[in-house]
């Protein structure tokens, strides 16, 4: 392993030395300025680069477009100002020699006359992009997704650094404030999409390994952790509202990357020079087997995973008919499961497990946005999403004297889901004080399910499979909402709305009020309060479960919508121009949660992606705590963020007993920091070092009854102590080191990105060791390194 890594680094250093002395020009920043409420462009806005001497700036033209003079390579803060509007600041804008930076700056109109109030410039990182959100949300920038250690160019892993969010090494599942990862809703381009991660749900329902969206195509996005605005529904814990950026409509730009984990290529540009239409696409192929051959013990069970993904967006602005767009994301995965050739390493003597998992996911659509007058627009999309997955496994009894095998299938699961959606909303700015957004969506859901599973998945005495879910049909989901933002004065804002959800599969519906208030008594201080009722239906296969005891009867057909009441308080303090403190206490009450009668089981703790049990909607949960975030924005090459959470997460199962949830860690602390140095004769190159350290409460689990397990020769759990027992606190660290060399219209980047640098061993449950006759914990250290070379031209 050391020899191979040395060779890789030697090649990279040789390439680095060959290009380091080349000349480097500056880069360009251009963009458009818009009204935050109406979306209309603003003419003649002044745009300047802060902290430049002499001041570098320009004025937007009649269409709101601006183009700053060329700037040296580096990071800059851009500020827009205009009479009658609050100044807006875009921070940490990266200027590169090989890639033009294109911005959209949104500005909020003032209510009072210019001389009646002093307004501090608004920083884009302090508030979500969605103007209807006043608490419980944060904007995720493209720049953060590629810079933060532990992000691994994966937005799902990146947000685990935020306060109240629990992440892990082996999965990118997003657990918010003790909730199950499956309670999160994924959105792309304004519509709900299936979990867009590779190997979705295999590492735990709601998670995966890596998101299929690369930072090459991701635009600035919103991440909500509670009491989200009225336009969001069918989610209990949070919403990840991701956007694809539009390609450069003036210049062609390309990026190629090769590394240990695979290859990637991205391209963008205009369809024709001088036109406004643009394209953007990205393709990735990753063979984890390559890394597994270099370091067989580093990836653990993930070594055989192979995946590909493709994403694109095409944008077609017109003069009078609005803007049309076409977008898509698609992925495919394959994961074989085989025992080692050496039978001495098999889990059970003389028994071998073989199988495979395959997944396909695709989502895409057509979008249209058209302005009506000067203060309103309609945005409509027609989208489709498709998932197909299959998993099979068999146990073979290998007879040592003859080598003969007797295979017994224990798992055969197939599913296909197709969703067709119409989504539209009307946004109108009535005045500087009042903006309303009203919309609806209709989703046709088509499914084909066939799940056969052995009642006992133990390897020593495999039982024949039984069919637990089978259905081929269709259903529908309808949602509607209306939300208004009312600015009573410069200090007080009220956002209120209502969301309605109807699920056709069993005729369940919900009407949900939403309210958010914000009070800003001083320029640097603000307080917020948000409340929301939220609901969610289960996956289609839950509703078609049958059991051997009930025959063909659908035992889960009458499940209610699970619901959650969110209350969030917030305090924001802009300590200085570069330092910001945010404190959020919260309380969440869940009800109508699926549980098993007279059992401790609850969907809150469930990890498997299949369902075989009869459920009832009598469970409950409560989560409460406080989140702290202290952040220094990148300035003079240095940034840091300290995010801490203290919380309690409890649930009530079908037996009526309140217990800790599986994800009740009680505390989470994330510390991120990074430093950038400019090097080279003209300071044209950038060396970056970023580190993240996580210290969090250990995993909770159900312990085994050791004497009973030994006596019966299989795992016997001590349910009387369920989730009382907790592992020791976990310390996990991640590292990113990069060196970027800028030449004229060309940039090289050499980087090392390492997840789980300190080798923390995660807990995967118990297994029964049939060789020793005793139960044992399954703990494994998974470290994911990626050394890569990237060229942008």
Coordinates of C-alpha atoms in Angstrom, one line a residue, residues 165-741:
X165 CA -27.2 16.8 12.5
X166 CA -25.7 13.4 13.2
X167 CA -23.6 11.7 10.6
X168 CA -21.4 8.6 10.3
X169 CA -18.5 7.3 8.3
X170 CA -20.1 4.3 6.6
X171 CA -23.3 6.1 5.7
X172 CA -24.3 9.6 4.5
X173 CA -27.8 9.3 6.2
X174 CA -28.9 12.5 7.7
X175 CA -30.3 12.2 11.2
X176 CA -31.7 15.6 12.4
X177 CA -32.1 16.1 16.2
X178 CA -32.5 12.4 16.9
X179 CA -34.9 11.6 14.1
X180 CA -34.6 8.7 11.7
X181 CA -32.8 9.6 8.4
X182 CA -35.8 8.4 6.5
X183 CA -37.8 11.3 7.9
X184 CA -35.9 13.8 5.7
X185 CA -37.2 14.9 2.4
X186 CA -34.8 15.2 -0.6
X187 CA -35.7 17.8 -3.2
X188 CA -34.1 18.7 -6.5
X189 CA -35.0 21.7 -8.7
X190 CA -38.0 22.4 -6.4
X191 CA -39.6 18.9 -6.5
X192 CA -39.5 15.9 -4.2
X193 CA -37.1 13.1 -5.5
X194 CA -36.2 9.6 -4.2
X195 CA -33.1 9.4 -2.1
X196 CA -30.4 10.4 -4.6
X197 CA -27.5 8.5 -3.1
X198 CA -25.5 5.5 -4.2
X199 CA -26.4 2.3 -2.5
X200 CA -29.5 4.0 -1.0
X201 CA -30.9 2.4 2.2
X202 CA -28.4 -0.5 2.2
X203 CA -26.3 1.1 5.0
X204 CA -29.5 2.1 6.8
X205 CA -32.8 3.3 5.5
X206 CA -32.6 6.9 4.5
X207 CA -28.9 6.9 3.8
X208 CA -26.3 5.6 1.4
X209 CA -22.6 6.0 0.6
X210 CA -22.3 9.1 -1.5
X211 CA -24.8 11.5 -3.1
X212 CA -25.0 11.3 -6.9
X213 CA -24.8 15.0 -7.1
X214 CA -21.2 16.3 -7.6
X215 CA -20.1 19.7 -6.5
X216 CA -19.4 20.4 -10.2
X217 CA -23.2 20.7 -10.9
X218 CA -24.6 21.7 -7.5
X219 CA -25.9 25.2 -7.0
X220 CA -26.5 27.0 -3.7
X221 CA -29.1 25.1 -1.8
X222 CA -31.2 25.2 1.4
X223 CA -31.1 22.8 4.3
X224 CA -33.9 22.9 6.9
X225 CA -33.8 21.3 10.3
X226 CA -37.3 22.1 11.6
X227 CA -40.5 24.2 11.3
X228 CA -39.9 24.6 7.5
X229 CA -42.1 26.8 5.4
X230 CA -45.5 25.9 4.0
X231 CA -44.4 24.8 0.6
X232 CA -42.7 21.8 2.0
X233 CA -44.6 18.7 3.0
X234 CA -44.3 14.9 3.4
X235 CA -41.3 15.3 5.8
X236 CA -41.0 15.0 9.6
X237 CA -37.4 16.0 10.4
X238 CA -36.1 18.3 7.7
X239 CA -35.8 19.1 4.0
X240 CA -32.7 19.2 1.8
X241 CA -33.8 21.6 -1.1
X242 CA -31.0 21.2 -3.6
X243 CA -30.6 23.2 -6.9
X244 CA -28.6 22.5 -10.0
X245 CA -26.7 25.5 -11.3
X246 CA -27.1 26.7 -14.8
X247 CA -24.1 26.3 -17.1
X248 CA -22.0 29.2 -18.4
X249 CA -23.8 30.8 -21.3
X250 CA -20.8 32.8 -22.6
X251 CA -17.7 30.5 -22.3
X252 CA -17.0 26.8 -22.6
X253 CA -15.4 25.3 -19.5
X254 CA -14.4 21.7 -18.8
X255 CA -13.2 19.7 -15.8
X256 CA -11.6 16.3 -15.7
X257 CA -10.6 14.4 -12.6
X258 CA -8.8 11.1 -11.9
X259 CA -8.2 9.6 -8.5
X260 CA -8.1 6.5 -6.5
X261 CA -11.8 6.2 -6.3
X262 CA -12.5 6.8 -10.0
X263 CA -12.9 9.3 -12.7
X264 CA -15.1 12.4 -13.3
X265 CA -15.7 14.7 -16.2
X266 CA -17.8 17.9 -16.4
X267 CA -18.5 20.3 -19.2
X268 CA -20.6 23.5 -19.6
X269 CA -21.0 26.3 -22.0
X270 CA -23.4 28.0 -24.5
X271 CA -25.2 26.0 -27.2
X272 CA -24.0 28.7 -29.6
X273 CA -21.7 31.7 -29.1
X274 CA -23.7 34.9 -28.6
X275 CA -26.9 33.0 -27.5
X276 CA -28.4 32.8 -24.0
X277 CA -29.0 29.0 -23.8
X278 CA -26.5 26.9 -21.9
X279 CA -25.7 23.3 -20.9
X280 CA -24.0 21.7 -18.0
X281 CA -23.3 18.0 -17.4
X282 CA -21.2 15.8 -15.1
X283 CA -20.4 12.1 -15.3
X284 CA -18.7 10.0 -12.6
X285 CA -17.5 6.4 -12.6
X286 CA -16.1 5.0 -9.4
X287 CA -14.7 1.5 -8.9
X288 CA -14.2 1.0 -5.2
X289 CA -12.5 -2.2 -6.2
X290 CA -9.5 -0.2 -7.4
X291 CA -9.0 1.3 -3.9
X292 CA -9.7 -2.1 -2.3
X293 CA -6.8 -3.6 -4.3
X294 CA -4.4 -1.0 -3.0
X295 CA -5.6 -1.2 0.6
X296 CA -7.7 -4.4 1.2
X297 CA -8.4 -3.6 4.8
X298 CA -9.2 0.1 4.6
X299 CA -12.8 -0.1 3.1
X300 CA -14.1 -3.1 5.0
X301 CA -17.2 -4.4 3.4
X302 CA -17.5 -1.5 1.0
X303 CA -14.6 -2.7 -1.1
X304 CA -16.7 -4.3 -3.9
X305 CA -19.0 -1.4 -4.5
X306 CA -19.2 0.0 -8.0
X307 CA -21.3 2.9 -9.2
X308 CA -21.8 5.5 -11.9
X309 CA -23.9 8.7 -12.1
X310 CA -24.8 11.3 -14.7
X311 CA -26.4 14.7 -14.2
X312 CA -27.2 17.6 -16.5
X313 CA -29.1 20.8 -16.9
X314 CA -30.0 22.7 -20.0
X315 CA -31.3 26.3 -19.7
X316 CA -33.2 28.1 -22.5
X317 CA -34.1 31.8 -21.8
X318 CA -36.4 33.5 -24.3
X319 CA -37.4 37.1 -24.8
X320 CA -41.1 36.8 -24.2
X321 CA -42.0 33.2 -23.4
X322 CA -40.0 32.9 -20.1
X323 CA -37.1 30.5 -19.3
X324 CA -37.3 26.8 -20.1
X325 CA -35.0 24.2 -18.5
X326 CA -34.4 20.5 -18.8
X327 CA -32.6 18.5 -16.1
X328 CA -31.9 15.0 -15.0
X329 CA -29.9 12.9 -12.6
X330 CA -29.3 9.2 -12.9
X331 CA -27.3 6.6 -11.1
X332 CA -26.6 2.9 -11.1
X333 CA -25.0 0.7 -8.4
X334 CA -23.8 -2.9 -8.1
X335 CA -22.6 -4.6 -4.9
X336 CA -21.7 -8.3 -4.9
X337 CA -21.6 -10.3 -1.7
X338 CA -19.3 -13.2 -1.6
X339 CA -17.5 -15.1 1.1
X340 CA -13.7 -15.3 0.9
X341 CA -12.1 -18.2 -0.9
X342 CA -10.6 -19.4 2.4
X343 CA -13.3 -21.3 4.1
X344 CA -11.6 -20.7 7.5
X345 CA -12.8 -17.1 7.2
X346 CA -16.5 -17.9 6.7
X347 CA -18.8 -16.7 9.4
X348 CA -20.3 -20.2 9.8
X349 CA -18.2 -23.4 9.2
X350 CA -19.3 -25.2 6.0
X351 CA -21.9 -22.4 5.2
X352 CA -21.2 -19.8 2.5
X353 CA -23.2 -16.7 1.7
X354 CA -23.5 -15.3 -1.8
X355 CA -25.6 -12.5 -3.3
X356 CA -25.8 -9.2 -5.0
X357 CA -27.5 -5.9 -4.9
X358 CA -28.4 -3.7 -7.9
X359 CA -30.0 -0.3 -8.0
X360 CA -31.0 2.2 -10.7
X361 CA -32.4 5.6 -9.9
X362 CA -33.3 8.4 -12.3
X363 CA -35.1 11.7 -12.0
X364 CA -35.6 14.5 -14.4
X365 CA -38.0 17.1 -15.7
X366 CA -39.0 20.1 -17.7
X367 CA -39.2 23.5 -16.0
X368 CA -40.7 26.8 -17.0
X369 CA -40.6 30.2 -15.3
X370 CA -42.4 33.2 -16.8
X371 CA -42.9 36.7 -15.3
X372 CA -46.3 38.3 -15.3
X373 CA -45.9 42.1 -15.1
X374 CA -43.2 43.5 -12.9
X375 CA -44.0 41.8 -9.6
X376 CA -45.2 38.2 -10.3
X377 CA -44.1 35.0 -11.9
X378 CA -45.4 31.4 -12.4
X379 CA -43.0 28.5 -12.1
X380 CA -44.1 25.1 -13.4
X381 CA -42.4 21.7 -13.7
X382 CA -43.3 18.3 -15.1
X383 CA -41.0 15.7 -13.6
X384 CA -40.6 11.9 -13.5
X385 CA -38.6 9.8 -11.1
X386 CA -37.8 6.1 -11.4
X387 CA -36.2 3.6 -9.0
X388 CA -35.5 -0.1 -9.6
X389 CA -33.7 -2.3 -7.1
X390 CA -33.1 -5.9 -6.6
X391 CA -31.4 -7.9 -3.9
X392 CA -30.8 -11.6 -3.6
X393 CA -28.9 -13.8 -1.3
X394 CA -28.5 -17.5 -0.7
X395 CA -26.8 -19.7 1.8
X396 CA -24.9 -22.8 0.6
X397 CA -24.0 -25.8 2.8
X398 CA -20.7 -26.9 1.5
X399 CA -19.9 -30.6 2.3
X400 CA -16.2 -30.9 3.1
X401 CA -15.8 -34.5 2.0
X402 CA -17.3 -34.0 -1.5
X403 CA -17.3 -30.2 -2.1
X404 CA -21.0 -30.5 -3.0
X405 CA -23.2 -27.4 -2.3
X406 CA -26.8 -27.1 -1.4
X407 CA -27.9 -23.5 -1.9
X408 CA -30.9 -22.1 0.0
X409 CA -32.3 -18.7 -1.1
X410 CA -33.0 -16.5 1.9
X411 CA -33.6 -13.1 0.2
X412 CA -35.2 -12.2 -3.1
X413 CA -36.5 -8.6 -3.3
X414 CA -37.5 -6.7 -6.4
X415 CA -39.1 -3.3 -6.6
X416 CA -39.9 -0.7 -9.3
X417 CA -41.3 2.7 -8.6
X418 CA -42.3 5.4 -11.1
X419 CA -43.6 8.8 -10.0
X420 CA -45.0 11.4 -12.4
X421 CA -45.4 14.9 -11.0
X422 CA -47.0 18.2 -12.0
X423 CA -45.8 21.1 -9.7
X424 CA -46.7 24.7 -10.1
X425 CA -46.8 27.9 -8.0
X426 CA -47.6 31.5 -8.4
X427 CA -45.4 34.1 -6.6
X428 CA -46.6 37.7 -6.3
X429 CA -45.0 40.7 -4.6
X430 CA -47.9 43.0 -3.7
X431 CA -45.6 45.5 -2.1
X432 CA -42.4 45.8 -0.1
X433 CA -44.4 44.6 2.9
X434 CA -46.3 41.6 1.4
X435 CA -45.3 38.7 -0.8
X436 CA -47.4 35.6 -1.4
X437 CA -46.6 32.2 -2.8
X438 CA -49.4 29.7 -3.6
X439 CA -49.0 26.4 -5.4
X440 CA -50.0 22.7 -5.7
X441 CA -48.6 19.4 -6.9
X442 CA -50.1 16.2 -8.2
X443 CA -48.1 13.0 -8.1
X444 CA -49.1 9.8 -9.8
X445 CA -47.3 6.9 -8.1
X446 CA -46.8 3.5 -9.9
X447 CA -45.3 0.6 -8.1
X448 CA -44.4 -3.1 -8.6
X449 CA -43.2 -4.9 -5.5
X450 CA -42.2 -8.4 -4.8
X451 CA -40.5 -9.1 -1.5
X452 CA -39.6 -12.7 -0.4
X453 CA -37.6 -13.1 2.8
X454 CA -36.7 -15.9 5.1
X455 CA -38.3 -15.6 8.5
X456 CA -34.9 -16.5 10.0
X457 CA -31.8 -15.0 8.3
X458 CA -29.3 -16.9 10.4
X459 CA -26.6 -18.7 8.4
X460 CA -26.5 -22.0 10.3
X461 CA -30.1 -23.1 9.8
X462 CA -31.5 -21.1 6.9
X463 CA -35.3 -21.3 6.5
X464 CA -37.2 -21.1 3.2
X465 CA -38.4 -17.7 2.1
X466 CA -41.9 -16.4 2.5
X467 CA -43.5 -13.7 0.5
X468 CA -44.2 -10.6 2.7
X469 CA -45.2 -8.0 0.1
X470 CA -46.4 -8.1 -3.5
X471 CA -48.3 -5.5 -5.4
X472 CA -48.5 -4.0 -8.8
X473 CA -50.6 -0.9 -8.9
X474 CA -50.8 2.9 -8.7
X475 CA -51.9 5.6 -6.4
X476 CA -51.7 9.4 -6.1
X477 CA -50.5 12.2 -3.8
X478 CA -51.8 15.7 -3.8
X479 CA -50.4 18.7 -2.0
X480 CA -51.4 22.4 -1.9
X481 CA -50.1 25.4 0.0
X482 CA -50.3 29.1 0.4
X483 CA -47.8 31.3 2.3
X484 CA -47.4 35.0 2.8
X485 CA -44.5 37.1 4.1
X486 CA -45.6 40.2 5.9
X487 CA -43.0 42.8 6.8
X488 CA -44.7 45.0 9.4
X489 CA -41.7 47.3 9.7
X490 CA -37.9 47.1 9.3
X491 CA -37.6 45.2 12.6
X492 CA -40.6 42.8 12.5
X493 CA -41.5 40.1 9.9
X494 CA -44.2 37.5 10.0
X495 CA -44.4 34.5 7.6
X496 CA -47.6 32.4 7.8
X497 CA -49.1 29.7 5.7
X498 CA -50.9 26.4 5.4
X499 CA -50.0 23.1 3.8
X500 CA -52.4 20.3 2.8
X501 CA -51.5 16.7 2.0
X502 CA -53.7 13.9 0.6
X503 CA -52.5 10.3 0.1
X504 CA -54.7 8.2 -2.1
X505 CA -53.4 4.8 -1.2
X506 CA -55.6 4.7 2.0
X507 CA -57.4 8.1 1.8
X508 CA -55.4 9.8 4.5
X509 CA -55.1 13.6 4.6
X510 CA -53.6 16.4 6.7
X511 CA -54.0 20.2 7.0
X512 CA -50.9 21.8 8.5
X513 CA -50.5 25.4 9.8
X514 CA -47.1 27.1 9.6
X515 CA -46.0 30.3 11.3
X516 CA -42.6 32.1 11.6
X517 CA -41.8 35.5 13.3
X518 CA -38.6 37.5 13.3
X519 CA -37.7 40.5 15.4
X520 CA -34.6 42.5 14.8
X521 CA -34.3 45.2 17.5
X522 CA -30.7 46.0 16.7
X523 CA -28.7 45.9 13.5
X524 CA -26.5 42.9 14.7
X525 CA -29.1 41.1 16.8
X526 CA -32.3 39.2 15.8
X527 CA -34.7 36.8 17.4
X528 CA -37.0 34.3 15.7
X529 CA -39.9 31.9 16.5
X530 CA -41.2 29.3 14.2
X531 CA -44.0 26.6 14.5
X532 CA -45.1 24.0 12.1
X533 CA -47.2 20.9 11.9
X534 CA -45.7 18.4 9.5
X535 CA -46.8 15.0 8.2
X536 CA -45.4 12.1 6.2
X537 CA -46.6 8.8 4.6
X538 CA -44.6 5.6 4.6
X539 CA -43.0 4.0 1.6
X540 CA -45.5 2.1 -0.7
X541 CA -44.2 -1.3 0.3
X542 CA -45.2 -0.8 3.9
X543 CA -48.9 -0.7 2.9
X544 CA -48.8 -4.1 1.1
X545 CA -47.3 -6.3 3.8
X546 CA -48.9 -9.7 4.4
X547 CA -47.9 -12.3 7.0
X548 CA -48.1 -16.1 7.0
X549 CA -50.6 -15.8 9.9
X550 CA -53.0 -13.4 8.1
X551 CA -52.7 -14.8 4.6
X552 CA -53.5 -12.3 1.8
X553 CA -54.8 -9.6 4.2
X554 CA -53.0 -6.3 3.9
X555 CA -52.1 -5.7 7.6
X556 CA -50.8 -2.1 7.2
X557 CA -53.4 -0.7 4.8
X558 CA -54.9 1.7 7.4
X559 CA -51.7 3.4 8.7
X560 CA -52.2 7.0 9.5
X561 CA -49.9 9.8 8.3
X562 CA -47.1 10.2 10.8
X563 CA -47.1 13.8 12.3
X564 CA -44.8 16.1 14.1
X565 CA -45.2 19.5 15.8
X566 CA -42.1 21.7 15.6
X567 CA -41.3 24.7 17.7
X568 CA -38.0 26.5 17.1
X569 CA -36.6 29.6 18.8
X570 CA -33.6 31.4 17.3
X571 CA -31.1 34.1 18.3
X572 CA -28.7 35.5 15.7
X573 CA -25.8 37.8 16.6
X574 CA -23.4 39.2 14.0
X575 CA -20.4 39.5 16.3
X576 CA -18.4 41.3 13.6
X577 CA -18.4 41.4 9.8
X578 CA -16.8 38.0 9.7
X579 CA -18.1 36.2 12.8
X580 CA -21.6 35.0 13.4
X581 CA -23.3 33.3 16.4
X582 CA -26.6 31.4 16.1
X583 CA -28.4 29.7 19.0
X584 CA -31.6 27.6 18.4
X585 CA -33.6 25.9 21.2
X586 CA -36.3 23.5 19.8
X587 CA -39.0 21.0 20.7
X588 CA -40.5 18.4 18.5
X589 CA -43.5 16.2 19.4
X590 CA -44.2 13.2 17.1
X591 CA -47.4 11.2 17.0
X592 CA -49.1 8.5 14.8
X593 CA -45.7 6.9 14.5
X594 CA -45.8 3.2 13.1
X595 CA -45.1 0.7 15.9
X596 CA -45.6 -3.0 16.5
X597 CA -48.4 -3.9 19.0
X598 CA -47.0 -4.8 22.5
X599 CA -43.5 -4.4 21.3
X600 CA -40.6 -1.9 21.7
X601 CA -40.2 -1.7 17.9
X602 CA -40.8 1.7 16.3
X603 CA -40.1 3.0 12.8
X604 CA -38.0 5.7 14.4
X605 CA -35.3 3.1 15.1
X606 CA -35.7 1.0 12.1
X607 CA -32.7 0.5 9.8
X608 CA -33.7 -2.2 7.2
X609 CA -35.3 -1.1 3.9
X610 CA -37.9 -3.8 3.8
X611 CA -40.9 -4.3 6.0
X612 CA -42.4 -7.7 7.1
X613 CA -44.4 -6.7 10.3
X614 CA -48.0 -5.7 11.0
X615 CA -47.9 -2.1 12.2
X616 CA -50.2 0.3 14.0
X617 CA -50.1 4.1 14.2
X618 CA -50.0 4.4 18.0
X619 CA -46.3 5.4 18.5
X620 CA -45.0 8.7 19.7
X621 CA -41.7 10.6 20.1
X622 CA -40.3 13.8 21.5
X623 CA -37.0 15.5 20.7
X624 CA -35.8 18.7 22.5
X625 CA -32.5 20.4 22.8
X626 CA -30.4 23.4 21.9
X627 CA -28.0 24.0 18.9
X628 CA -25.1 26.4 18.9
X629 CA -23.1 27.6 15.8
X630 CA -20.2 30.0 16.0
X631 CA -18.8 30.7 12.6
X632 CA -16.0 32.8 11.2
X633 CA -16.3 33.4 7.5
X634 CA -13.3 32.9 5.4
X635 CA -11.2 36.1 5.7
X636 CA -7.5 36.5 5.0
X637 CA -7.4 32.8 4.1
X638 CA -8.7 31.5 7.4
X639 CA -12.1 30.2 8.6
X640 CA -13.6 28.1 11.4
X641 CA -17.0 26.8 12.5
X642 CA -17.9 25.4 15.9
X643 CA -21.3 23.6 16.0
X644 CA -22.5 22.0 19.2
X645 CA -25.8 20.3 20.2
X646 CA -27.2 19.2 23.5
X647 CA -30.4 17.1 23.0
X648 CA -32.7 14.4 24.3
X649 CA -34.6 12.0 21.9
X650 CA -37.2 9.6 23.3
X651 CA -39.9 7.4 21.8
X652 CA -42.9 5.3 22.8
X653 CA -43.3 1.9 21.2
X654 CA -46.3 -0.4 20.9
X655 CA -45.8 -1.5 24.5
X656 CA -46.5 2.1 25.8
X657 CA -43.0 2.4 27.4
X658 CA -40.9 5.6 26.8
X659 CA -37.2 4.8 25.9
X660 CA -34.2 6.5 24.3
X661 CA -34.2 6.4 20.6
X662 CA -31.4 4.6 18.8
X663 CA -29.9 8.0 17.7
X664 CA -30.2 9.7 21.1
X665 CA -26.5 10.6 21.4
X666 CA -27.3 13.4 23.9
X667 CA -24.5 15.6 22.5
X668 CA -22.7 16.4 19.2
X669 CA -19.7 18.7 18.7
X670 CA -18.2 19.5 15.3
X671 CA -15.1 21.8 14.9
X672 CA -14.1 22.8 11.4
X673 CA -11.1 25.0 10.4
X674 CA -9.2 25.7 7.3
X675 CA -6.4 27.9 6.1
X676 CA -5.4 28.9 2.6
X677 CA -2.0 30.3 1.5
X678 CA -1.2 32.0 -1.8
X679 CA 2.1 30.8 -3.2
X680 CA 4.1 31.3 -6.4
X681 CA 5.9 34.4 -7.7
X682 CA 2.7 36.2 -8.4
X683 CA 0.7 34.6 -5.6
X684 CA -1.3 32.8 -8.2
X685 CA -1.4 29.3 -6.6
X686 CA -3.4 28.3 -3.5
X687 CA -2.4 25.7 -0.9
X688 CA -5.4 24.7 1.3
X689 CA -5.6 22.6 4.5
X690 CA -9.0 21.8 6.0
X691 CA -9.7 19.7 9.1
X692 CA -12.9 18.6 10.9
X693 CA -13.1 16.9 14.2
X694 CA -16.3 15.4 15.6
X695 CA -16.9 14.4 19.2
X696 CA -20.3 12.8 19.8
X697 CA -22.2 10.5 22.2
X698 CA -21.8 6.8 21.4
X699 CA -24.3 4.6 19.6
X700 CA -27.2 3.2 21.6
X701 CA -28.1 -0.4 21.1
X702 CA -30.0 -3.4 22.5
X703 CA -27.6 -5.6 24.4
X704 CA -27.6 -9.4 24.1
X705 CA -28.4 -11.8 26.8
X706 CA -25.0 -13.6 26.9
X707 CA -26.0 -16.8 28.9
X708 CA -29.2 -17.3 26.9
X709 CA -27.4 -16.7 23.6
X710 CA -24.7 -19.3 24.5
X711 CA -27.4 -21.8 25.6
X712 CA -29.5 -21.5 22.5
X713 CA -26.7 -21.1 20.0
X714 CA -28.0 -17.9 18.5
X715 CA -28.5 -14.2 19.4
X716 CA -30.9 -13.6 22.2
X717 CA -31.5 -9.9 23.0
X718 CA -32.2 -8.4 26.4
X719 CA -35.1 -6.2 25.4
X720 CA -35.6 -5.0 29.0
X721 CA -32.5 -2.8 28.5
X722 CA -33.2 -1.6 25.0
X723 CA -31.3 1.5 24.1
X724 CA -30.3 2.1 27.8
X725 CA -26.8 0.9 26.9
X726 CA -24.5 3.4 25.1
X727 CA -21.0 3.0 23.6
X728 CA -18.2 5.3 24.6
X729 CA -18.2 8.7 22.9
X730 CA -16.8 8.7 19.4
X731 CA -14.0 10.9 18.1
X732 CA -13.9 11.1 14.3
X733 CA -11.6 13.3 12.2
X734 CA -11.4 14.2 8.5
X735 CA -8.7 16.0 6.5
X736 CA -8.5 17.7 3.1
X737 CA -5.2 19.0 1.6
X738 CA -5.2 20.6 -1.8
X739 CA -2.9 22.6 -4.0
X740 CA -4.2 24.5 -6.9
X741 CA -2.0 25.9 -9.7

